[in-house]
Amino acid sequence: MDLGIAGRWALVCAASKGLGFGCARALAAEGVNVLINARTEAPLHQAAAQLRAAGAGWASATGQKAPEVVAVACDITSDAGREAVWSAAGGPGRDFDIVVTNAGGPPTGDFRGFSREDWVRAIDANMLTPIALIQATVDGMAARGFGRIVNITSSAVKAPIDILALSNGARSGLTGFVAGLARSGIAARGVTVNNLLPGKFDTDRLNATLVAAAEKTGKPIEAIRAAQAAQAPARRFGSPDEFGALCAFLCGRQAGYITGQNLLLDGGLYPGTF
Ligand code: NAP
């Protein structure tokens, strides 16, 4: 399926690895120009090279010019980081057609142990940063008559996890904001806003939680991995490529009537009918 977005510009945040990278690769493979960011230079530039290869594949299959790939090493949760992105995009840098918001998730723990600063950091990264990115780009999208905003949140928004209090809280705030924004005047001007809610995906972040569980319980990491993968009816973790494919579809022309939705990708783990 041609998603009809070749030549458009996408900002994909926190995209040197994992889910963000999956989204960036799926977009580059559709001929979309991408600007990716992450804090650490080396993996970011490796990711950019892989995206250029994906774009080259699209170019040779279609006979068109390969999409551009720009990498900006910065912390997207800081004002300076976002300014670096805008200036790398050229001047005000507000001409993105597609914005995929993402950042590292907050730490786990008992809420009794979290300080005010822990809460502010989580809200900053997982609520206020996506809102700032949307604020900077949405009116330009509406003026041009096309826009796609996809926020990477978490299944914890729908089925809260006790040790993820910071994530449950901060991401729910973003979800409420998005629900209102999606139904505002932008909907009639070609701009959609949706959230993707990952369950368990095979990424470095998931692996770090498995290592922590192995250390805590003394069980072999492979046993913990197998037990966690078996929790979902699909009996496996999701892959960043599967995640990226849905993100790219939501960014496509055909998804213009999908807005304000929270799409759960969890291999069937959530037990409810809706
Ligand atoms: P990951 O594999 O650890 O990748 C995280 C990516 O984000 C890396 O490229 C990292 O690069 C970048 N990053 C982190 N903090 C950043 C910041 N402040 N500014 C810019 N880049 C930043 O993680 P993931 O599994 O893809 O998770 C992505 C998001 O989905 C997280 O918020 C996570 O909590 C959420 N999530 C994941 C799962 C899952 O199963 N994987 C489930 C539910 C929710 P640098 O470290 O170099 O910056």
Tab-separated table of C-alpha atoms in Angstrom, residues 38-172:
chain	number	residue	atom	x	y	z
A	38	ALA	CA	18.541	10.975	20.797
A	39	ARG	CA	21.111	12.058	23.384
A	40	THR	CA	23.975	9.688	22.555
A	41	GLU	CA	25.870	10.461	19.334
A	42	ALA	CA	27.227	7.075	18.243
A	43	PRO	CA	24.013	5.017	18.226
A	44	LEU	CA	22.154	8.010	16.777
A	45	HIS	CA	24.493	8.160	13.786
A	46	GLN	CA	24.329	4.368	13.354
A	47	ALA	CA	20.552	4.645	13.325
A	48	ALA	CA	20.719	7.441	10.749
A	49	ALA	CA	22.860	5.212	8.501
A	50	GLN	CA	20.241	2.442	8.728
A	51	LEU	CA	17.495	4.929	7.895
A	52	ARG	CA	19.448	6.097	4.837
A	53	ALA	CA	19.649	2.452	3.733
A	54	ALA	CA	15.877	2.063	4.190
A	55	GLY	CA	15.322	5.259	2.195
A	56	ALA	CA	17.695	4.068	-0.530
A	57	GLY	CA	15.677	0.845	-0.764
A	58	TRP	CA	12.520	2.866	-1.298
A	59	ALA	CA	14.277	5.065	-3.892
A	60	SER	CA	15.526	2.153	-5.950
A	61	ALA	CA	12.115	0.450	-5.820
A	62	THR	CA	10.276	3.593	-6.947
A	63	GLY	CA	12.878	5.347	-9.104
A	64	GLN	CA	12.506	8.491	-7.000
A	65	LYS	CA	14.983	10.558	-4.990
A	66	ALA	CA	15.942	8.987	-1.656
A	67	PRO	CA	14.528	10.722	1.422
A	68	GLU	CA	16.778	12.904	3.560
A	69	VAL	CA	17.823	11.793	7.023
A	70	VAL	CA	18.986	14.351	9.608
A	71	ALA	CA	20.231	13.368	13.065
A	72	VAL	CA	20.366	15.823	15.982
A	73	ALA	CA	21.996	14.709	19.226
A	74	CYS	CA	20.062	16.388	22.023
A	75	ASP	CA	17.812	15.848	25.010
A	76	ILE	CA	14.317	16.365	23.638
A	77	THR	CA	12.943	16.997	27.134
A	78	SER	CA	14.911	20.256	27.422
A	79	ASP	CA	14.158	23.646	25.852
A	80	ALA	CA	17.703	23.683	24.430
A	81	GLY	CA	17.190	20.249	22.881
A	82	ARG	CA	13.985	21.297	21.159
A	83	GLU	CA	15.635	24.505	19.928
A	84	ALA	CA	18.450	22.371	18.445
A	85	VAL	CA	15.825	20.377	16.543
A	86	TRP	CA	14.043	23.483	15.266
A	87	SER	CA	17.246	25.100	14.091
A	88	ALA	CA	18.494	21.899	12.385
A	89	ALA	CA	15.175	21.829	10.543
A	90	GLY	CA	15.952	25.286	9.143
A	91	GLY	CA	15.025	28.576	10.776
A	92	PRO	CA	11.937	28.303	12.887
A	93	GLY	CA	11.855	24.637	11.946
A	94	ARG	CA	8.148	24.332	12.288
A	95	ASP	CA	7.387	22.801	8.899
A	96	PHE	CA	7.093	19.171	9.925
A	97	ASP	CA	4.149	17.305	8.407
A	98	ILE	CA	4.511	14.425	10.860
A	99	VAL	CA	5.624	14.485	14.496
A	100	VAL	CA	6.187	11.312	16.509
A	101	THR	CA	6.709	12.235	20.160
A	102	ASN	CA	8.726	9.908	22.354
A	103	ALA	CA	11.243	10.013	25.212
A	104	GLY	CA	12.646	7.598	27.735
A	105	GLY	CA	10.161	6.268	30.276
A	106	PRO	CA	10.326	7.268	33.944
A	107	PRO	CA	11.829	4.944	36.579
A	108	THR	CA	9.792	2.260	38.327
A	109	GLY	CA	9.240	2.134	42.082
A	110	ASP	CA	6.806	2.542	44.968
A	111	PHE	CA	5.122	5.950	44.752
A	112	ARG	CA	5.960	6.553	48.437
A	113	GLY	CA	9.602	6.844	47.464
A	114	PHE	CA	9.150	9.448	44.728
A	115	SER	CA	10.021	13.063	45.404
A	116	ARG	CA	8.391	16.133	43.889
A	117	GLU	CA	11.446	16.378	41.591
A	118	ASP	CA	10.844	12.800	40.350
A	119	TRP	CA	7.264	13.744	39.472
A	120	VAL	CA	8.319	16.968	37.755
A	121	ARG	CA	10.907	15.073	35.668
A	122	ALA	CA	8.330	12.456	34.618
A	123	ILE	CA	5.687	15.048	33.782
A	124	ASP	CA	8.282	17.072	31.880
A	125	ALA	CA	9.444	14.112	29.767
A	126	ASN	CA	6.187	12.271	29.179
A	127	MET	CA	3.573	15.038	29.183
A	128	LEU	CA	4.987	18.555	28.802
A	129	THR	CA	7.592	17.655	26.153
A	130	PRO	CA	5.045	16.138	23.733
A	131	ILE	CA	2.756	19.119	24.369
A	132	ALA	CA	5.611	21.557	23.603
A	133	LEU	CA	6.414	19.688	20.376
A	134	ILE	CA	2.758	19.739	19.351
A	135	GLN	CA	2.419	23.418	20.261
A	136	ALA	CA	5.344	24.296	17.989
A	137	THR	CA	4.131	22.326	14.972
A	138	VAL	CA	0.359	21.906	14.946
A	139	ASP	CA	-0.690	25.315	13.625
A	140	GLY	CA	1.723	25.038	10.689
A	141	MET	CA	0.268	21.628	9.860
A	142	ALA	CA	-3.284	23.009	10.006
A	143	ALA	CA	-2.322	25.985	7.815
A	144	ARG	CA	-0.885	23.604	5.197
A	145	GLY	CA	-3.924	21.304	5.447
A	146	PHE	CA	-2.109	18.120	6.448
A	147	GLY	CA	-0.595	16.860	9.677
A	148	ARG	CA	-0.075	13.698	11.650
A	149	ILE	CA	0.875	13.641	15.318
A	150	VAL	CA	1.560	10.282	16.939
A	151	ASN	CA	2.483	10.060	20.613
A	152	ILE	CA	4.226	6.961	21.928
A	153	THR	CA	2.694	6.447	25.372
A	154	SER	CA	2.145	3.107	27.137
A	155	SER	CA	-0.374	0.365	27.814
A	156	ALA	CA	-0.103	1.654	31.394
A	157	VAL	CA	-2.477	4.464	30.373
A	158	LYS	CA	-5.231	1.895	29.840
A	159	ALA	CA	-4.199	-0.694	32.425
A	160	PRO	CA	-2.095	1.054	35.084
A	161	ILE	CA	0.865	-0.862	36.526
A	162	ASP	CA	1.500	-0.206	40.236
A	163	ILE	CA	5.287	0.158	40.014
A	164	LEU	CA	4.876	2.595	37.103
A	165	ALA	CA	3.108	5.327	39.073
A	166	LEU	CA	5.129	8.072	37.367
A	167	SER	CA	4.286	6.727	33.919
A	168	ASN	CA	0.610	6.084	34.747
A	169	GLY	CA	0.203	9.644	35.969
A	170	ALA	CA	2.267	11.658	33.489
A	171	ARG	CA	1.072	9.800	30.395
A	172	SER	CA	-2.569	10.000	31.481
